[in-house]
Amino acid sequence: MDWIALDERQQTGHALIDEDHERVVALINQLASAITQHQSKEVCGTLLDQIIQNTKAHFARENRLMAEHRYPRAEEHMTQHAHLVEEAQSLKRWFDTAAVESVMSVSLLHFLESWWTEHIPTSDQALADFIASARRS
């Protein structure tokens, strides 16, 4: 069973954004599976690195879209991106040095889940709606 299931609430209607989300969610679910299967710290760390890199690339694409479409809430949205990346990198540093991997792994998965369930349906949806509206004008 997937840690995070894709459903209509996470679909923004913007193909590029949605494709990025699907890719990141697949990696999060791979990490959750690796953790629950007690795979090595190296395997989990590699997946976490991939999640962070894909997330950074996704945020860069969203930042370009915001600039291209002169999104009025771009600064707030980019601040959220910076905060999420810093949190993820902080968790990665903790993961790299943690002695108790199971506690850290649960914290990591909960952070990733909250990012998914809070940021995407609100901030990313607002961006996608703005772009769609701008294209119709």
Tab-separated table of N, CA and C in Angstrom:
chain	number	residue	atom	x	y	z
A	1	MET	N	0.837	-1.188	0.000
A	1	MET	CA	0.000	0.000	0.000
A	1	MET	C	0.881	1.250	0.000
A	2	ASP	N	0.469	2.237	-0.782
A	2	ASP	CA	1.239	3.472	-0.879
A	2	ASP	C	1.069	4.323	0.369
A	3	TRP	N	2.154	5.001	0.747
A	3	TRP	CA	2.120	5.923	1.882
A	3	TRP	C	1.241	7.121	1.529
A	4	ILE	N	1.393	7.599	0.304
A	4	ILE	CA	0.590	8.717	-0.183
A	4	ILE	C	-0.118	8.250	-1.450
A	5	ALA	N	-1.422	8.401	-1.472
A	5	ALA	CA	-2.205	8.028	-2.648
A	5	ALA	C	-2.546	9.285	-3.439
A	6	LEU	N	-2.386	9.195	-4.736
A	6	LEU	CA	-2.787	10.307	-5.594
A	6	LEU	C	-4.303	10.304	-5.722
A	7	ASP	N	-4.903	11.451	-5.528
A	7	ASP	CA	-6.336	11.570	-5.759
A	7	ASP	C	-6.619	12.944	-6.358
A	8	GLU	N	-7.877	13.231	-6.574
A	8	GLU	CA	-8.256	14.474	-7.244
A	8	GLU	C	-7.764	15.723	-6.525
A	9	ARG	N	-7.634	15.675	-5.212
A	9	ARG	CA	-7.192	16.860	-4.461
A	9	ARG	C	-5.766	17.255	-4.813
A	10	GLN	N	-4.957	16.317	-5.270
A	10	GLN	CA	-3.576	16.628	-5.612
A	10	GLN	C	-3.386	16.916	-7.102
A	11	GLN	N	-4.439	16.820	-7.879
A	11	GLN	CA	-4.348	17.136	-9.302
A	11	GLN	C	-4.688	18.609	-9.490
A	12	THR	N	-3.724	19.363	-10.003
A	12	THR	CA	-3.934	20.800	-10.169
A	12	THR	C	-4.563	21.147	-11.511
A	13	GLY	N	-4.457	20.237	-12.476
A	13	GLY	CA	-4.941	20.529	-13.813
A	13	GLY	C	-3.867	21.119	-14.711
A	14	HIS	N	-2.688	21.367	-14.176
A	14	HIS	CA	-1.552	21.848	-14.971
A	14	HIS	C	-0.634	20.651	-15.189
A	15	ALA	N	-0.491	20.234	-16.442
A	15	ALA	CA	0.200	18.977	-16.759
A	15	ALA	C	1.615	18.912	-16.190
A	16	LEU	N	2.395	19.957	-16.363
A	16	LEU	CA	3.784	19.946	-15.895
A	16	LEU	C	3.851	19.815	-14.377
A	17	ILE	N	3.033	20.569	-13.679
A	17	ILE	CA	3.019	20.505	-12.214
A	17	ILE	C	2.568	19.123	-11.759
A	18	ASP	N	1.502	18.612	-12.379
A	18	ASP	CA	0.983	17.302	-11.977
A	18	ASP	C	1.983	16.176	-12.256
A	19	GLU	N	2.688	16.247	-13.379
A	19	GLU	CA	3.706	15.229	-13.682
A	19	GLU	C	4.816	15.248	-12.636
A	20	ASP	N	5.246	16.437	-12.254
A	20	ASP	CA	6.268	16.549	-11.210
A	20	ASP	C	5.768	15.944	-9.904
A	21	HIS	N	4.536	16.258	-9.546
A	21	HIS	CA	3.973	15.728	-8.303
A	21	HIS	C	3.929	14.203	-8.335
A	22	GLU	N	3.525	13.639	-9.465
A	22	GLU	CA	3.462	12.176	-9.584
A	22	GLU	C	4.845	11.556	-9.398
A	23	ARG	N	5.855	12.186	-9.976
A	23	ARG	CA	7.225	11.679	-9.866
A	23	ARG	C	7.705	11.725	-8.411
A	24	VAL	N	7.460	12.830	-7.733
A	24	VAL	CA	7.901	12.964	-6.341
A	24	VAL	C	7.129	12.001	-5.438
A	25	VAL	N	5.830	11.873	-5.663
A	25	VAL	CA	5.036	10.952	-4.849
A	25	VAL	C	5.506	9.514	-5.042
A	26	ALA	N	5.847	9.145	-6.262
A	26	ALA	CA	6.359	7.788	-6.501
A	26	ALA	C	7.627	7.555	-5.688
A	27	LEU	N	8.505	8.552	-5.630
A	27	LEU	CA	9.731	8.426	-4.834
A	27	LEU	C	9.428	8.360	-3.342
A	28	ILE	N	8.482	9.170	-2.880
A	28	ILE	CA	8.102	9.126	-1.462
A	28	ILE	C	7.568	7.743	-1.118
A	29	ASN	N	6.739	7.191	-1.993
A	29	ASN	CA	6.196	5.857	-1.735
A	29	ASN	C	7.285	4.785	-1.780
A	30	GLN	N	8.274	4.956	-2.652
A	30	GLN	CA	9.412	4.023	-2.667
A	30	GLN	C	10.178	4.108	-1.352
A	31	LEU	N	10.366	5.330	-0.854
A	31	LEU	CA	11.063	5.505	0.421
A	31	LEU	C	10.269	4.867	1.555
A	32	ALA	N	8.967	5.090	1.574
A	32	ALA	CA	8.129	4.489	2.620
A	32	ALA	C	8.224	2.972	2.575
A	33	SER	N	8.212	2.422	1.385
A	33	SER	CA	8.334	0.974	1.230
A	33	SER	C	9.698	0.492	1.709
A	34	ALA	N	10.744	1.217	1.351
A	34	ALA	CA	12.101	0.843	1.780
A	34	ALA	C	12.215	0.878	3.299
A	35	ILE	N	11.608	1.878	3.912
A	35	ILE	CA	11.656	1.995	5.373
A	35	ILE	C	10.898	0.850	6.027
A	36	THR	N	9.684	0.575	5.538
A	36	THR	CA	8.884	-0.487	6.159
A	36	THR	C	9.474	-1.868	5.918
A	37	GLN	N	10.255	-2.002	4.854
A	37	GLN	CA	10.921	-3.277	4.567
A	37	GLN	C	12.306	-3.346	5.208
A	38	HIS	N	12.624	-2.339	6.013
A	38	HIS	CA	13.899	-2.276	6.742
A	38	HIS	C	15.102	-2.399	5.801
A	39	GLN	N	15.005	-1.709	4.658
A	39	GLN	CA	16.147	-1.688	3.754
A	39	GLN	C	17.249	-0.830	4.372
A	40	SER	N	18.418	-0.923	3.805
A	40	SER	CA	19.592	-0.275	4.388
A	40	SER	C	19.445	1.244	4.435
A	41	LYS	N	20.216	1.824	5.332
A	41	LYS	CA	20.248	3.279	5.454
A	41	LYS	C	20.735	3.896	4.142
A	42	GLU	N	21.643	3.221	3.461
A	42	GLU	CA	22.157	3.716	2.181
A	42	GLU	C	21.042	3.794	1.138
A	43	VAL	N	20.228	2.752	1.048
A	43	VAL	CA	19.115	2.736	0.093
A	43	VAL	C	18.139	3.866	0.412
A	44	CYS	N	17.768	3.985	1.680
A	44	CYS	CA	16.830	5.033	2.093
A	44	CYS	C	17.424	6.422	1.868
A	45	GLY	N	18.695	6.588	2.158
A	45	GLY	CA	19.351	7.875	1.952
A	45	GLY	C	19.391	8.269	0.488
A	46	THR	N	19.624	7.294	-0.385
A	46	THR	CA	19.632	7.561	-1.823
A	46	THR	C	18.252	8.009	-2.292
A	47	LEU	N	17.216	7.332	-1.816
A	47	LEU	CA	15.853	7.731	-2.179
A	47	LEU	C	15.534	9.125	-1.656
A	48	LEU	N	15.958	9.413	-0.446
A	48	LEU	CA	15.730	10.742	0.118
A	48	LEU	C	16.453	11.805	-0.709
A	49	ASP	N	17.680	11.522	-1.122
A	49	ASP	CA	18.406	12.454	-1.995
A	49	ASP	C	17.636	12.690	-3.295
A	50	GLN	N	17.087	11.615	-3.865
A	50	GLN	CA	16.318	11.743	-5.110
A	50	GLN	C	15.061	12.582	-4.897
A	51	ILE	N	14.405	12.392	-3.754
A	51	ILE	CA	13.217	13.193	-3.445
A	51	ILE	C	13.597	14.669	-3.369
A	52	ILE	N	14.679	14.963	-2.670
A	52	ILE	CA	15.105	16.358	-2.517
A	52	ILE	C	15.480	16.956	-3.867
A	53	GLN	N	16.234	16.230	-4.685
A	53	GLN	CA	16.642	16.749	-5.993
A	53	GLN	C	15.441	16.965	-6.910
A	54	ASN	N	14.522	16.001	-6.939
A	54	ASN	CA	13.320	16.149	-7.763
A	54	ASN	C	12.447	17.293	-7.263
A	55	THR	N	12.380	17.462	-5.956
A	55	THR	CA	11.601	18.553	-5.379
A	55	THR	C	12.216	19.900	-5.748
A	56	LYS	N	13.533	20.005	-5.656
A	56	LYS	CA	14.201	21.257	-6.046
A	56	LYS	C	13.937	21.573	-7.519
A	57	ALA	N	14.031	20.564	-8.377
A	57	ALA	CA	13.780	20.773	-9.807
A	57	ALA	C	12.327	21.195	-10.038
A	58	HIS	N	11.420	20.564	-9.320
A	58	HIS	CA	10.000	20.917	-9.425
A	58	HIS	C	9.773	22.362	-8.977
A	59	PHE	N	10.344	22.723	-7.851
A	59	PHE	CA	10.178	24.089	-7.354
A	59	PHE	C	10.774	25.100	-8.328
A	60	ALA	N	11.892	24.776	-8.941
A	60	ALA	CA	12.496	25.679	-9.930
A	60	ALA	C	11.553	25.868	-11.120
A	61	ARG	N	10.916	24.780	-11.572
A	61	ARG	CA	9.956	24.897	-12.671
A	61	ARG	C	8.760	25.763	-12.254
A	62	GLU	N	8.254	25.535	-11.045
A	62	GLU	CA	7.137	26.359	-10.567
A	62	GLU	C	7.554	27.822	-10.447
A	63	ASN	N	8.756	28.067	-9.961
A	63	ASN	CA	9.239	29.447	-9.830
A	63	ASN	C	9.297	30.128	-11.197
A	64	ARG	N	9.744	29.384	-12.226
A	64	ARG	CA	9.779	29.944	-13.584
A	64	ARG	C	8.355	30.245	-14.078
A	65	LEU	N	7.426	29.317	-13.803
A	65	LEU	CA	6.032	29.550	-14.202
A	65	LEU	C	5.471	30.794	-13.522
A	66	MET	N	5.778	30.959	-12.247
A	66	MET	CA	5.281	32.129	-11.516
A	66	MET	C	5.828	33.421	-12.116
A	67	ALA	N	7.112	33.415	-12.462
A	67	ALA	CA	7.713	34.608	-13.065
A	67	ALA	C	7.126	34.864	-14.452
A	68	GLU	N	7.010	33.798	-15.230
A	68	GLU	CA	6.492	33.916	-16.597
A	68	GLU	C	5.069	34.483	-16.617
A	69	HIS	N	4.260	34.087	-15.656
A	69	HIS	CA	2.857	34.503	-15.620
A	69	HIS	C	2.595	35.649	-14.643
A	70	ARG	N	3.677	36.166	-14.063
A	70	ARG	CA	3.574	37.284	-13.109
A	70	ARG	C	2.555	36.983	-12.005
A	71	TYR	N	2.748	35.842	-11.405
A	71	TYR	CA	1.856	35.377	-10.343
A	71	TYR	C	1.952	36.319	-9.150
A	72	PRO	N	0.842	36.908	-8.698
A	72	PRO	CA	0.907	37.915	-7.633
A	72	PRO	C	1.337	37.372	-6.270
A	73	ARG	N	1.192	36.079	-6.043
A	73	ARG	CA	1.595	35.499	-4.756
A	73	ARG	C	2.917	34.730	-4.881
A	74	ALA	N	3.701	35.076	-5.886
A	74	ALA	CA	4.948	34.355	-6.153
A	74	ALA	C	5.911	34.401	-4.971
A	75	GLU	N	6.080	35.563	-4.376
A	75	GLU	CA	7.042	35.682	-3.277
A	75	GLU	C	6.664	34.761	-2.117
A	76	GLU	N	5.397	34.760	-1.746
A	76	GLU	CA	4.920	33.887	-0.666
A	76	GLU	C	5.130	32.410	-1.018
A	77	HIS	N	4.805	32.062	-2.258
A	77	HIS	CA	4.931	30.673	-2.702
A	77	HIS	C	6.405	30.243	-2.718
A	78	MET	N	7.271	31.114	-3.218
A	78	MET	CA	8.701	30.789	-3.250
A	78	MET	C	9.276	30.685	-1.844
A	79	THR	N	8.766	31.479	-0.920
A	79	THR	CA	9.194	31.369	0.480
A	79	THR	C	8.808	30.007	1.038
A	80	GLN	N	7.608	29.542	0.703
A	80	GLN	CA	7.197	28.198	1.120
A	80	GLN	C	8.139	27.148	0.546
A	81	HIS	N	8.488	27.301	-0.727
A	81	HIS	CA	9.416	26.360	-1.359
A	81	HIS	C	10.746	26.325	-0.614
A	82	ALA	N	11.290	27.499	-0.339
A	82	ALA	CA	12.585	27.570	0.352
A	82	ALA	C	12.501	26.909	1.723
A	83	HIS	N	11.404	27.148	2.424
A	83	HIS	CA	11.215	26.556	3.750
A	83	HIS	C	11.120	25.028	3.653
A	84	LEU	N	10.367	24.530	2.695
A	84	LEU	CA	10.215	23.080	2.535
A	84	LEU	C	11.543	22.419	2.178
A	85	VAL	N	12.316	23.044	1.307
A	85	VAL	CA	13.625	22.485	0.941
A	85	VAL	C	14.546	22.479	2.151
A	86	GLU	N	14.558	23.565	2.913
A	86	GLU	CA	15.413	23.616	4.105
A	86	GLU	C	15.004	22.546	5.111
A	87	GLU	N	13.707	22.360	5.314
A	87	GLU	CA	13.250	21.303	6.228
A	87	GLU	C	13.683	19.929	5.737
A	88	ALA	N	13.523	19.686	4.446
A	88	ALA	CA	13.912	18.390	3.883
A	88	ALA	C	15.416	18.173	4.030
A	89	GLN	N	16.206	19.202	3.760
A	89	GLN	CA	17.658	19.068	3.895
A	89	GLN	C	18.058	18.883	5.351
A	90	SER	N	17.365	19.543	6.253
A	90	SER	CA	17.630	19.367	7.679
A	90	SER	C	17.331	17.931	8.106
A	91	LEU	N	16.210	17.398	7.639
A	91	LEU	CA	15.881	16.002	7.935
A	91	LEU	C	16.912	15.056	7.333
A	92	LYS	N	17.420	15.396	6.157
A	92	LYS	CA	18.456	14.555	5.530
A	92	LYS	C	19.725	14.571	6.369
A	93	ARG	N	20.107	15.750	6.861
A	93	ARG	CA	21.294	15.820	7.721
A	93	ARG	C	21.078	14.992	8.984
A	94	TRP	N	19.889	15.090	9.556
A	94	TRP	CA	19.548	14.295	10.735
A	94	TRP	C	19.611	12.814	10.398
A	95	PHE	N	19.044	12.455	9.265
A	95	PHE	CA	19.056	11.065	8.821
A	95	PHE	C	20.487	10.552	8.703
A	96	ASP	N	21.359	11.371	8.113
A	96	ASP	CA	22.752	10.957	7.902
A	96	ASP	C	23.496	10.714	9.204
A	97	THR	N	23.091	11.392	10.276
A	97	THR	CA	23.817	11.276	11.546
A	97	THR	C	23.036	10.546	12.632
A	98	ALA	N	21.778	10.215	12.371
A	98	ALA	CA	20.919	9.618	13.402
A	98	ALA	C	21.352	8.200	13.753
A	99	ALA	N	21.289	7.927	15.035
A	99	ALA	CA	21.560	6.573	15.506
A	99	ALA	C	20.276	5.750	15.521
A	100	VAL	N	19.151	6.418	15.750
A	100	VAL	CA	17.871	5.718	15.828
A	100	VAL	C	17.112	5.981	14.531
A	101	GLU	N	17.344	5.131	13.561
A	101	GLU	CA	16.787	5.346	12.231
A	101	GLU	C	15.270	5.230	12.186
A	102	SER	N	14.675	4.345	12.976
A	102	SER	CA	13.227	4.141	12.879
A	102	SER	C	12.451	5.381	13.305
A	103	VAL	N	12.885	6.050	14.363
A	103	VAL	CA	12.212	7.269	14.816
A	103	VAL	C	12.361	8.356	13.760
A	104	MET	N	13.558	8.514	13.235
A	104	MET	CA	13.816	9.519	12.216
A	104	MET	C	13.012	9.213	10.962
A	105	SER	N	12.928	7.953	10.592
A	105	SER	CA	12.215	7.574	9.379
A	105	SER	C	10.744	7.938	9.468
A	106	VAL	N	10.141	7.702	10.610
A	106	VAL	CA	8.734	8.055	10.804
A	106	VAL	C	8.563	9.572	10.724
A	107	SER	N	9.456	10.326	11.348
A	107	SER	CA	9.395	11.793	11.280
A	107	SER	C	9.520	12.272	9.842
A	108	LEU	N	10.421	11.672	9.111
A	108	LEU	CA	10.639	12.032	7.720
A	108	LEU	C	9.385	11.775	6.893
A	109	LEU	N	8.798	10.616	7.047
A	109	LEU	CA	7.600	10.288	6.278
A	109	LEU	C	6.440	11.211	6.632
A	110	HIS	N	6.314	11.563	7.896
A	110	HIS	CA	5.241	12.481	8.288
A	110	HIS	C	5.469	13.876	7.709
A	111	PHE	N	6.723	14.330	7.658
A	111	PHE	CA	7.021	15.616	7.034
A	111	PHE	C	6.638	15.584	5.557
A	112	LEU	N	7.042	14.533	4.847
A	112	LEU	CA	6.746	14.429	3.422
A	112	LEU	C	5.239	14.359	3.182
A	113	GLU	N	4.550	13.634	4.031
A	113	GLU	CA	3.098	13.526	3.899
A	113	GLU	C	2.431	14.882	4.139
A	114	SER	N	2.876	15.613	5.164
A	114	SER	CA	2.247	16.910	5.447
A	114	SER	C	2.528	17.904	4.325
A	115	TRP	N	3.743	17.843	3.760
A	115	TRP	CA	4.041	18.702	2.611
A	115	TRP	C	3.049	18.390	1.497
A	116	TRP	N	2.858	17.134	1.233
A	116	TRP	CA	1.980	16.719	0.145
A	116	TRP	C	0.539	17.144	0.396
A	117	THR	N	0.042	16.911	1.596
A	117	THR	CA	-1.374	17.162	1.868
A	117	THR	C	-1.687	18.628	2.152
A	118	GLU	N	-0.681	19.428	2.498
A	118	GLU	CA	-0.935	20.835	2.820
A	118	GLU	C	-0.528	21.800	1.705
A	119	HIS	N	0.669	21.664	1.175
A	119	HIS	CA	1.175	22.635	0.201
A	119	HIS	C	0.511	22.473	-1.167
A	120	ILE	N	0.390	21.267	-1.619
A	120	ILE	CA	-0.072	21.048	-2.988
A	120	ILE	C	-1.534	21.450	-3.198
A	121	PRO	N	-2.470	20.973	-2.371
A	121	PRO	CA	-3.869	21.346	-2.632
A	121	PRO	C	-4.169	22.831	-2.405
A	122	THR	N	-3.307	23.531	-1.728
A	122	THR	CA	-3.565	24.949	-1.479
A	122	THR	C	-2.698	25.815	-2.390
A	123	SER	N	-1.423	25.879	-2.121
A	123	SER	CA	-0.530	26.787	-2.853
A	123	SER	C	-0.366	26.401	-4.316
A	124	ASP	N	-0.104	25.132	-4.591
A	124	ASP	CA	0.096	24.727	-5.980
A	124	ASP	C	-1.205	24.815	-6.771
A	125	GLN	N	-2.316	24.499	-6.132
A	125	GLN	CA	-3.607	24.611	-6.818
A	125	GLN	C	-3.901	26.060	-7.161
A	126	ALA	N	-3.612	26.977	-6.251
A	126	ALA	CA	-3.832	28.401	-6.519
A	126	ALA	C	-2.988	28.862	-7.701
A	127	LEU	N	-1.744	28.405	-7.774
A	127	LEU	CA	-0.874	28.753	-8.901
A	127	LEU	C	-1.440	28.201	-10.203
A	128	ALA	N	-1.817	26.932	-10.216
A	128	ALA	CA	-2.356	26.316	-11.432
A	128	ALA	C	-3.637	27.020	-11.878
A	129	ASP	N	-4.495	27.376	-10.933
A	129	ASP	CA	-5.732	28.093	-11.264
A	129	ASP	C	-5.425	29.460	-11.871
A	130	PHE	N	-4.432	30.155	-11.312
A	130	PHE	CA	-4.048	31.468	-11.828
A	130	PHE	C	-3.538	31.343	-13.264
A	131	ILE	N	-2.678	30.361	-13.515
A	131	ILE	CA	-2.129	30.162	-14.864
A	131	ILE	C	-3.247	29.822	-15.844
A	132	ALA	N	-4.156	28.936	-15.443
A	132	ALA	CA	-5.266	28.559	-16.321
A	132	ALA	C	-6.136	29.769	-16.641
A	133	SER	N	-6.384	30.603	-15.648
A	133	SER	CA	-7.189	31.804	-15.848
A	133	SER	C	-6.480	32.784	-16.782
A	134	ALA	N	-5.177	32.927	-16.598
A	134	ALA	CA	-4.399	33.834	-17.447
A	134	ALA	C	-4.406	33.361	-18.897
A	135	ARG	N	-4.364	32.063	-19.099
A	135	ARG	CA	-4.373	31.521	-20.464
A	135	ARG	C	-5.729	31.727	-21.137
A	136	ARG	N	-6.796	31.711	-20.343
A	136	ARG	CA	-8.139	31.911	-20.910
A	136	ARG	C	-8.378	33.374	-21.279
A	137	SER	N	-7.655	34.276	-20.641
A	137	SER	CA	-7.871	35.723	-20.874
A	137	SER	C	-7.343	36.178	-22.207
